[in-house]
Amino acid sequence: MARKEPRVKEVNENDIEVKGHPKEWAAGIPAVYHSMKPAIENMGLSRALGATFKMNQKHGFDCPSCAWPDPKDRSPFEYCEEGVKAVTWEATPVVIPSEFWAEHSLTELRERSEYWMGMQGRLTEPLYKPAGEDHYRPVGWDEALGIVADRLKALDSPDEAAFYTSGRTSNEAAFLYQLFIRAYGTNNLPDCSNMCHESSGWGMGQTIGIGKATVAYDDFEKADLIILMGQNPGTNHPRMLTALEDCKRNGGNIVAVNPLPEAGLKRYKNPQKPRGIAGKGTELADQFLQIRLGGDMALLQAISKRVFEAEEKNPGTVLDHDFLEKHCEGLADLKEHIMLLDDDEVLEATGLRVEEIDELADRYLRAEKVIITWAMGITQQKKGVATIKEIINLLLLRGNIGKPGAGAAPIRGHSNVQGDRTMGIWEQMPPAFLDSLGKEFNFDPPREHGADAVETFHRMHDGRIKFFMALGGNLISAISDTHFAEAAMVKTDMTVQMSIKLNRSHLVTGKEALILPVLGRTEFDDQETGRQFVSVEDTVCVVHASHGGVAPVSKNLLSEPAVVARLGALVIGDRIDADWAGYEKDYDLIRDHISRVVVGCENYNERIRQDGGFVLPNGPRDSRTFNTPTGKAVLTVNDLEAVERPEGTLLLQSLRSHDQWNTTIYGHNDRYRGIKGGRHILFMNSGDIEELGLADGQQIDIHGVYKDGVERVVRNFRVVSYPTPKGCVAAYYPEANVLVPMDHVAEGSNTPVSKAVVVRVEPAAQPASGPEDKMRRTKVNA
Ligand SMILES: Nc1nc2c(c(=O)[nH]1)N[C@H]1C(S)=C(S)[C@@H](COP(=O)(O)OP(=O)(O)OC[C@H]3O[C@@H](n4cnc5c(=O)[nH]c(N)nc54)[C@H](O)[C@@H]3O)O[C@H]1N2
Ligand SMILES: Nc1nc2c(c(=O)[nH]1)N[C@H]1C(S)=C(S)[C@@H](COP(=O)(O)OP(=O)(O)OC[C@H]3O[C@@H](n4cnc5c(=O)[nH]c(N)nc54)[C@H](O)[C@@H]3O)O[C@H]1N2
Ligand SMILES: [Mo]
């Protein structure tokens, strides 16, 4: 295929356009138009349509964007604007030519933005950077994998290596990867979930015995009330808006709890329905509570208090006594604790009015079936785990778990992050899983817990981790405390990245570095026994197949299972009972092992071939059984703690724009928030702007304020006056990651607190120096 030159439009961050207020509605015609335009331009019509119409269809591929589930009856348009962007970005025919690597040094490439890098096209050759050199050079697969195997064999202890996973990886690749890593001898398995829904896993695991949503797709349309907390579905889970619309149509209510009036939370124009295209769309949120950052735990306790008060007024009618007696423990302690709640503290923490809280409590009490959903606004908080436990408390009080139309619903991010966990990607898999893994492959897996994402950087920093490998993702951009993280990463001896596109993690490396280019999920995966498919699990525990839909962009790519299988053969060989060569040829062999090792995956090969896949067992949802020490759901007592914000400082949250997928930047606009042409933005309340003597549009520097006294600063951001609560500001991730201290983590889950960082804002020390790429965050002397 002739090289298509990538079209990269560089932006000048001084020319950002701000178009007034946030949009009131999400989707509609512009969404479809915006989504198709880049696809057609970059890919050619037939590849674009070929890819798009296979997305989320029963014999097509799973959309590589978010983990939102598919309805049983699918429309031919079972995709959203964000999914089209993801597919276009992945399935582009543009490739990076071999000469690129001699032309560009790593030092030079580190000046480039993630946007520019992603637009260079697909990686198609294994690349090696020897120690002491500043360039990658193409190498063959055997040489590349041989280097990895040699370095792994040379380490003093398997615990000197860490193996990261990002959540786009299929079940088959993930299962094989964790097998390889455990057979090698370590549990150092950091993953993107450590920075994402880890707090959900802990908060739910300790109370109801499962870390996954207790709802099915159909429950959304059956609910009387859905409370969305800390989530921006219009951008991050757009197809969820259809489910919310179904709920409304059936008479349900929707409440949004968010510091920002996000577009999709208000009104939705469904682009897949005629009335959505032509009409005004559906008004979604019946109530919007504009909460302060970190105020949710106080709000939830306040609602629970009102539930107890209502019960006192009308004994026997408010709490679900039958459910509580049969299935729960801890009611008396919870009640005692909640009744002591200080109402003033609640108002201070939430920034809400009493009437707003009363109204939400009233809605909760009137509804028989309630779902509470949440995402990063809840999990990436110091009190994230405790807040999720309060969500569970509130739901349990009225029996809202394990009945139709009700439940707890953490809405997962990456399309297979949940499946990867099910397959064993976790630094602390329980003994039962390790037992059955060891039995299946005849070896003794390591038992000691490994390092998670944050811990991996601490250990790199002090020299305990020397080898780093990543199955997808872009950890150096995704992790907090960019300067600390980069300084830690460059101390390692070797870094290896299995990737589809160039990103910053390829440029901030160990002494030696390798890039291993792999097939994307959209592509056909042809092996010796024929065309293979893989499988994934969505946010409501449905496991289903994903078949590639377009020709691979290069014949030189290996699939992720193939890379791992080859490494297994080289590093582990017959030390365990594994057929490494067989796994690459026929993924059914991997699935046979999965069916014997992973609970709930029995007869995997047969059930994965059923239309629509199958549903994993879920005790709380299916039968109100709780896998806790006593077999009961636990109502927990959690102490409220005010979020500290010293005089003169602001609380910063870092979030996603409409034109990005985590660290992948598709473009420089954030349409629903009215931003065009740039990402160095600080959304601020007009009152704060005035009090600090700033002006809308002014260039400012943002300084981190943290107990360790380390200087963390990002420069030349532009103030945008925005309806965010007073004292609360917002900037985009990953640019803001510089400001999140590495040890500023959620209690009990070690998740970086990316949604509440104390900062100080000052007028810019120097004028901006021009285009974005000249303003790169850091320089690393690798
Ligand atoms: N298009 C697109 N889709 C994606 C992604 C993407 O980058 N782009 N990323 C995927 C991934 S990995 C994930 S985890 C999900 C993330 O999905 P979201 O969690 O929706 O992502 P964020 O942009 O971090 O948005 C956080 C939301 O929480 C609100 N918030 C912040 N702090 C608080 C708080 O203290 N309380 C409350 N109540 N709200 C708060 C913010 O205002 C914002 O609306 O999306 C997935 N889907
Ligand atoms: N400050 C702040 N930090 C955050 C967050 C935040 O809200 N604020 N959010 C956190 C969250 S929720 C998450 S999930 C993490 C995300 O952390 P990661 O999952 O590590 O990051 P991504 O940006 O999703 O990874 C993108 C890269 O994955 C590679 N890739 C894409 N598809 C494939 C594939 O099919 N196979 C392979 N092998 N590689 C592929 C591409 O090369 C691409 O550059 O970031 C976290 N960091
Ligand atoms: Mo995530």
Coordinates of N, CA and C in Angstrom, one line a residue, residues 340-471:
L340 N -25.8 10.9 63.5 CA -24.9 11.9 64.1 C -24.4 12.9 63.0
L341 N -24.7 12.7 61.8 CA -24.2 13.5 60.7 C -24.4 15.0 61.0
D342 N -23.4 15.8 60.8 CA -23.5 17.2 61.0 C -24.0 17.8 59.7
D343 N -25.2 18.4 59.8 CA -25.9 18.9 58.5 C -25.1 20.1 57.9
D344 N -24.5 20.9 58.8 CA -23.7 22.0 58.3 C -22.4 21.5 57.5
E345 N -21.9 20.5 58.0 CA -20.7 19.9 57.4 C -21.1 19.4 56.0
V346 N -22.3 18.9 55.9 CA -22.8 18.4 54.6 C -22.9 19.6 53.6
L347 N -23.5 20.7 54.1 CA -23.7 21.8 53.2 C -22.3 22.4 52.7
E348 N -21.4 22.4 53.7 CA -20.1 22.9 53.3 C -19.4 22.0 52.3
A349 N -19.4 20.7 52.5 CA -18.7 19.8 51.7 C -19.4 19.7 50.3
T350 N -20.7 19.8 50.2 CA -21.3 19.6 48.9 C -21.5 20.9 48.2
G351 N -21.6 22.0 48.9 CA -22.0 23.3 48.3 C -23.4 23.4 47.8
L352 N -24.2 22.4 48.3 CA -25.7 22.3 47.8 C -26.6 23.0 48.8
R353 N -27.8 23.3 48.4 CA -28.8 23.9 49.3 C -29.6 22.7 49.9
V354 N -30.1 22.9 51.2 CA -30.8 21.9 51.9 C -32.0 21.4 51.0
E355 N -32.7 22.3 50.3 CA -33.8 21.9 49.5 C -33.4 20.9 48.4
E356 N -32.2 21.1 47.8 CA -31.8 20.2 46.7 C -31.6 18.8 47.3
I357 N -31.0 18.8 48.5 CA -30.7 17.5 49.1 C -32.1 16.8 49.5
D358 N -33.0 17.6 50.0 CA -34.3 17.1 50.3 C -35.0 16.5 49.1
E359 N -34.9 17.3 48.0 CA -35.5 16.8 46.8 C -35.0 15.5 46.3
L360 N -33.7 15.4 46.4 CA -33.1 14.1 45.9 C -33.5 12.9 46.9
A361 N -33.5 13.2 48.2 CA -34.0 12.2 49.1 C -35.4 11.8 48.8
D362 N -36.2 12.8 48.5 CA -37.6 12.5 48.2 C -37.8 11.7 47.0
R363 N -37.0 12.0 46.0 CA -37.0 11.1 44.8 C -36.6 9.7 45.1
Y364 N -35.6 9.6 45.9 CA -35.1 8.3 46.3 C -36.2 7.5 47.0
L365 N -36.8 8.2 47.9 CA -37.8 7.5 48.7 C -39.1 7.1 47.9
R366 N -39.4 7.9 46.9 CA -40.6 7.6 46.1 C -40.3 6.4 45.1
A367 N -39.0 6.2 44.8 CA -38.7 5.2 43.8 C -38.6 3.8 44.4
E368 N -39.2 2.8 43.7 CA -39.1 1.5 44.1 C -37.8 0.8 43.6
K369 N -37.4 1.3 42.4 CA -36.2 0.6 41.8 C -35.2 1.7 41.4
V370 N -34.1 1.6 42.0 CA -33.1 2.7 41.8 C -31.7 2.1 41.4
I371 N -31.1 2.7 40.4 CA -29.8 2.4 40.0 C -28.9 3.6 40.3
I372 N -27.8 3.4 40.9 CA -26.8 4.5 41.0 C -25.6 4.1 40.1
T373 N -25.2 5.0 39.2 CA -24.0 4.7 38.3 C -23.0 5.7 38.7
W374 N -21.7 5.4 38.5 CA -20.6 6.3 38.7 C -19.4 6.0 37.9
A375 N -18.5 6.9 37.8 CA -17.2 6.7 37.1 C -16.1 7.5 37.9
M376 N -15.3 8.2 37.1 CA -14.1 8.8 37.7 C -14.2 9.9 38.7
G377 N -15.4 10.6 38.6 CA -15.6 11.7 39.6 C -15.7 11.1 41.0
I378 N -16.0 9.8 41.1 CA -16.2 9.2 42.4 C -14.9 8.4 42.8
T379 N -14.4 7.7 41.8 CA -13.3 6.7 42.2 C -11.9 7.4 42.4
Q380 N -11.7 8.5 41.7 CA -10.4 9.2 41.8 C -10.4 10.3 42.8
Q381 N -10.8 9.9 44.0 CA -10.9 10.8 45.2 C -10.3 10.1 46.3
K382 N -9.7 11.0 47.3 CA -9.1 10.4 48.4 C -10.0 9.4 49.2
K383 N -11.3 9.8 49.2 CA -12.3 9.0 49.9 C -13.1 8.2 48.9
G384 N -12.5 7.8 47.8 CA -13.3 7.1 46.7 C -13.9 5.8 47.2
V385 N -13.1 5.0 47.9 CA -13.6 3.7 48.4 C -14.7 3.9 49.4
A386 N -14.5 4.8 50.3 CA -15.6 5.1 51.3 C -16.9 5.6 50.6
T387 N -16.7 6.4 49.6 CA -17.8 7.0 48.9 C -18.6 5.9 48.3
I388 N -17.9 4.9 47.7 CA -18.6 3.8 47.0 C -19.3 3.0 48.0
K389 N -18.7 2.8 49.2 CA -19.4 2.1 50.3 C -20.7 2.8 50.7
E390 N -20.7 4.1 50.6 CA -21.9 4.9 51.0 C -23.0 4.7 49.9
I391 N -22.5 4.6 48.6 CA -23.5 4.3 47.6 C -24.2 2.9 47.9
I392 N -23.3 2.0 48.3 CA -23.9 0.6 48.6 C -24.8 0.7 49.8
N393 N -24.4 1.4 50.8 CA -25.3 1.6 52.0 C -26.7 2.1 51.6
L394 N -26.6 3.2 50.8 CA -27.9 3.8 50.4 C -28.8 2.8 49.6
L395 N -28.2 2.1 48.7 CA -28.9 1.1 47.9 C -29.5 0.0 48.8
L396 N -28.6 -0.5 49.7 CA -29.1 -1.6 50.5 C -30.3 -1.3 51.4
L397 N -30.3 -0.1 51.9 CA -31.3 0.3 52.9 C -32.7 0.1 52.3
R398 N -32.8 0.3 51.0 CA -34.2 0.0 50.4 C -34.2 -1.1 49.5
G399 N -33.3 -2.1 49.7 CA -33.3 -3.3 48.9 C -33.0 -3.1 47.4
N400 N -32.3 -2.1 47.1 CA -32.0 -1.8 45.7 C -30.9 -2.6 45.1
I401 N -30.6 -3.7 45.6 CA -29.6 -4.6 44.9 C -30.2 -6.0 44.8
G402 N -30.1 -6.5 43.6 CA -30.7 -7.9 43.3 C -32.1 -7.9 43.0
K403 N -32.7 -6.8 42.5 CA -34.0 -6.9 42.0 C -34.1 -6.1 40.6
P404 N -35.0 -6.4 39.8 CA -35.0 -5.8 38.4 C -35.1 -4.3 38.5
G405 N -34.4 -3.6 37.6 CA -34.4 -2.2 37.6 C -33.7 -1.5 38.7
A406 N -32.9 -2.2 39.4 CA -32.1 -1.6 40.5 C -30.7 -2.1 40.6
G407 N -29.8 -1.4 41.2 CA -28.5 -1.9 41.5 C -27.4 -0.8 41.5
A408 N -26.2 -1.3 41.7 CA -25.0 -0.5 41.7 C -24.3 -0.7 40.4
A409 N -23.9 0.4 39.7 CA -23.3 0.3 38.4 C -22.1 1.2 38.2
P410 N -20.9 0.7 38.6 CA -19.7 1.4 38.1 C -19.6 1.2 36.6
I411 N -19.5 2.3 35.9 CA -19.5 2.2 34.4 C -18.0 2.2 34.0
R412 N -17.6 1.1 33.5 CA -16.2 0.9 33.2 C -15.7 1.7 32.0
G413 N -14.4 1.9 31.9 CA -13.8 2.7 30.9 C -13.4 1.9 29.7
H414 N -12.2 1.4 29.7 CA -11.7 0.7 28.6 C -12.6 -0.5 28.2
S415 N -12.7 -0.8 26.9 CA -13.7 -1.8 26.4 C -13.5 -3.2 27.1
N416 N -12.3 -3.5 27.5 CA -12.2 -4.9 28.1 C -11.4 -4.8 29.4
V417 N -11.5 -3.7 30.1 CA -10.8 -3.6 31.4 C -11.3 -4.6 32.4
Q418 N -12.7 -4.8 32.3 CA -13.3 -5.7 33.3 C -12.9 -7.2 33.0
G419 N -12.9 -7.5 31.7 CA -12.5 -8.9 31.3 C -11.1 -9.2 31.6
D420 N -10.2 -8.2 31.5 CA -8.8 -8.4 31.8 C -8.7 -8.9 33.3
R421 N -9.4 -8.2 34.2 CA -9.4 -8.6 35.6 C -9.9 -10.0 35.8
T422 N -11.0 -10.3 35.1 CA -11.6 -11.6 35.2 C -10.6 -12.7 34.8
M423 N -9.7 -12.3 33.9 CA -8.7 -13.3 33.3 C -7.4 -13.3 34.2
G424 N -7.4 -12.5 35.3 CA -6.2 -12.6 36.2 C -5.2 -11.5 36.1
I425 N -5.6 -10.4 35.4 CA -4.7 -9.2 35.4 C -5.0 -8.4 36.7
W426 N -4.2 -8.8 37.7 CA -4.3 -8.1 39.0 C -3.1 -8.5 39.8
E427 N -2.6 -7.5 40.5 CA -1.4 -7.8 41.3 C -1.7 -8.6 42.5
Q428 N -3.0 -8.7 42.8 CA -3.4 -9.5 44.0 C -4.5 -10.4 43.8
M429 N -4.4 -11.3 42.8 CA -5.4 -12.3 42.5 C -5.6 -13.2 43.7
P430 N -6.8 -13.6 44.0 CA -7.0 -14.4 45.2 C -6.4 -15.8 45.1
P431 N -6.2 -16.4 46.3 CA -5.5 -17.7 46.3 C -6.3 -18.8 45.4
A432 N -7.6 -18.7 45.4 CA -8.3 -19.8 44.7 C -8.0 -19.7 43.2
F433 N -7.8 -18.5 42.6 CA -7.5 -18.4 41.2 C -6.1 -18.9 41.0
L434 N -5.1 -18.6 41.9 CA -3.8 -19.0 41.7 C -3.7 -20.5 41.9
D435 N -4.5 -21.1 42.8 CA -4.5 -22.6 42.9 C -4.9 -23.2 41.6
S436 N -6.0 -22.7 41.0 CA -6.5 -23.4 39.8 C -5.6 -23.2 38.6
L437 N -4.9 -22.0 38.6 CA -3.9 -21.7 37.5 C -2.8 -22.7 37.7
G438 N -2.3 -22.8 38.9 CA -1.1 -23.7 39.1 C -1.5 -25.2 38.8
K439 N -2.7 -25.6 39.1 CA -3.1 -27.0 38.9 C -3.2 -27.2 37.4
E440 N -3.8 -26.3 36.7 CA -4.0 -26.4 35.2 C -2.7 -26.6 34.5
F441 N -1.7 -25.8 34.9 CA -0.4 -25.7 34.1 C 0.8 -26.4 34.9
N442 N 0.4 -27.0 36.0 CA 1.4 -27.8 36.7 C 2.6 -26.9 37.1
F443 N 2.4 -25.9 37.9 CA 3.5 -25.1 38.4 C 2.9 -24.4 39.7
D444 N 3.8 -23.7 40.4 CA 3.4 -23.1 41.7 C 3.5 -21.5 41.5
P445 N 2.4 -20.9 41.2 CA 2.4 -19.4 41.0 C 2.9 -18.7 42.2
P446 N 3.5 -17.5 42.0 CA 4.0 -16.7 43.2 C 2.7 -16.3 44.0
R447 N 2.9 -16.2 45.3 CA 1.7 -15.8 46.1 C 1.8 -14.4 46.6
E448 N 3.0 -13.9 46.8 CA 3.1 -12.6 47.4 C 2.5 -11.5 46.5
H449 N 1.7 -10.6 47.0 CA 1.1 -9.5 46.2 C 2.2 -8.8 45.4
G450 N 1.9 -8.3 44.2 CA 2.8 -7.6 43.4 C 2.6 -6.1 43.5
A451 N 3.3 -5.4 42.6 CA 3.2 -3.9 42.6 C 2.0 -3.5 41.7
D452 N 1.3 -2.5 42.1 CA 0.2 -1.9 41.3 C 0.9 -0.7 40.5
A453 N 0.1 0.1 39.9 CA 0.7 1.2 39.0 C 1.6 2.2 39.8
V454 N 1.0 2.7 40.9 CA 1.7 3.7 41.6 C 3.0 3.1 42.3
E455 N 2.8 1.9 42.8 CA 3.9 1.2 43.5 C 5.0 0.9 42.5
T456 N 4.6 0.5 41.3 CA 5.6 0.3 40.2 C 6.6 1.4 40.1
F457 N 6.0 2.7 40.1 CA 6.9 3.8 39.9 C 7.8 4.1 41.1
H458 N 7.2 3.8 42.3 CA 8.1 4.0 43.5 C 9.3 3.0 43.4
R459 N 9.0 1.7 43.0 CA 10.0 0.7 42.9 C 11.0 1.0 41.8
M460 N 10.5 1.6 40.7 CA 11.5 2.0 39.6 C 12.4 3.0 40.1
H461 N 11.8 4.0 40.9 CA 12.6 5.1 41.4 C 13.7 4.7 42.3
D462 N 13.4 3.6 43.2 CA 14.5 3.2 44.1 C 15.2 2.0 43.6
G463 N 15.0 1.7 42.3 CA 15.9 0.7 41.7 C 15.5 -0.8 41.8
R464 N 14.3 -1.0 42.4 CA 13.9 -2.4 42.6 C 13.2 -3.0 41.4
I465 N 12.6 -2.1 40.6 CA 12.1 -2.6 39.3 C 13.0 -2.1 38.2
K466 N 13.5 -3.0 37.3 CA 14.5 -2.6 36.3 C 14.0 -2.9 34.9
F467 N 13.0 -3.7 34.8 CA 12.5 -4.1 33.5 C 11.0 -3.8 33.5
F468 N 10.5 -3.2 32.4 CA 9.1 -2.8 32.3 C 8.6 -3.2 31.0
M469 N 7.5 -3.9 31.0 CA 6.8 -4.3 29.7 C 5.3 -3.9 29.8
A470 N 4.8 -3.4 28.6 CA 3.4 -3.0 28.6 C 2.7 -3.7 27.5
L471 N 1.5 -4.3 27.8 CA 0.6 -4.8 26.8 C -0.4 -3.7 26.6

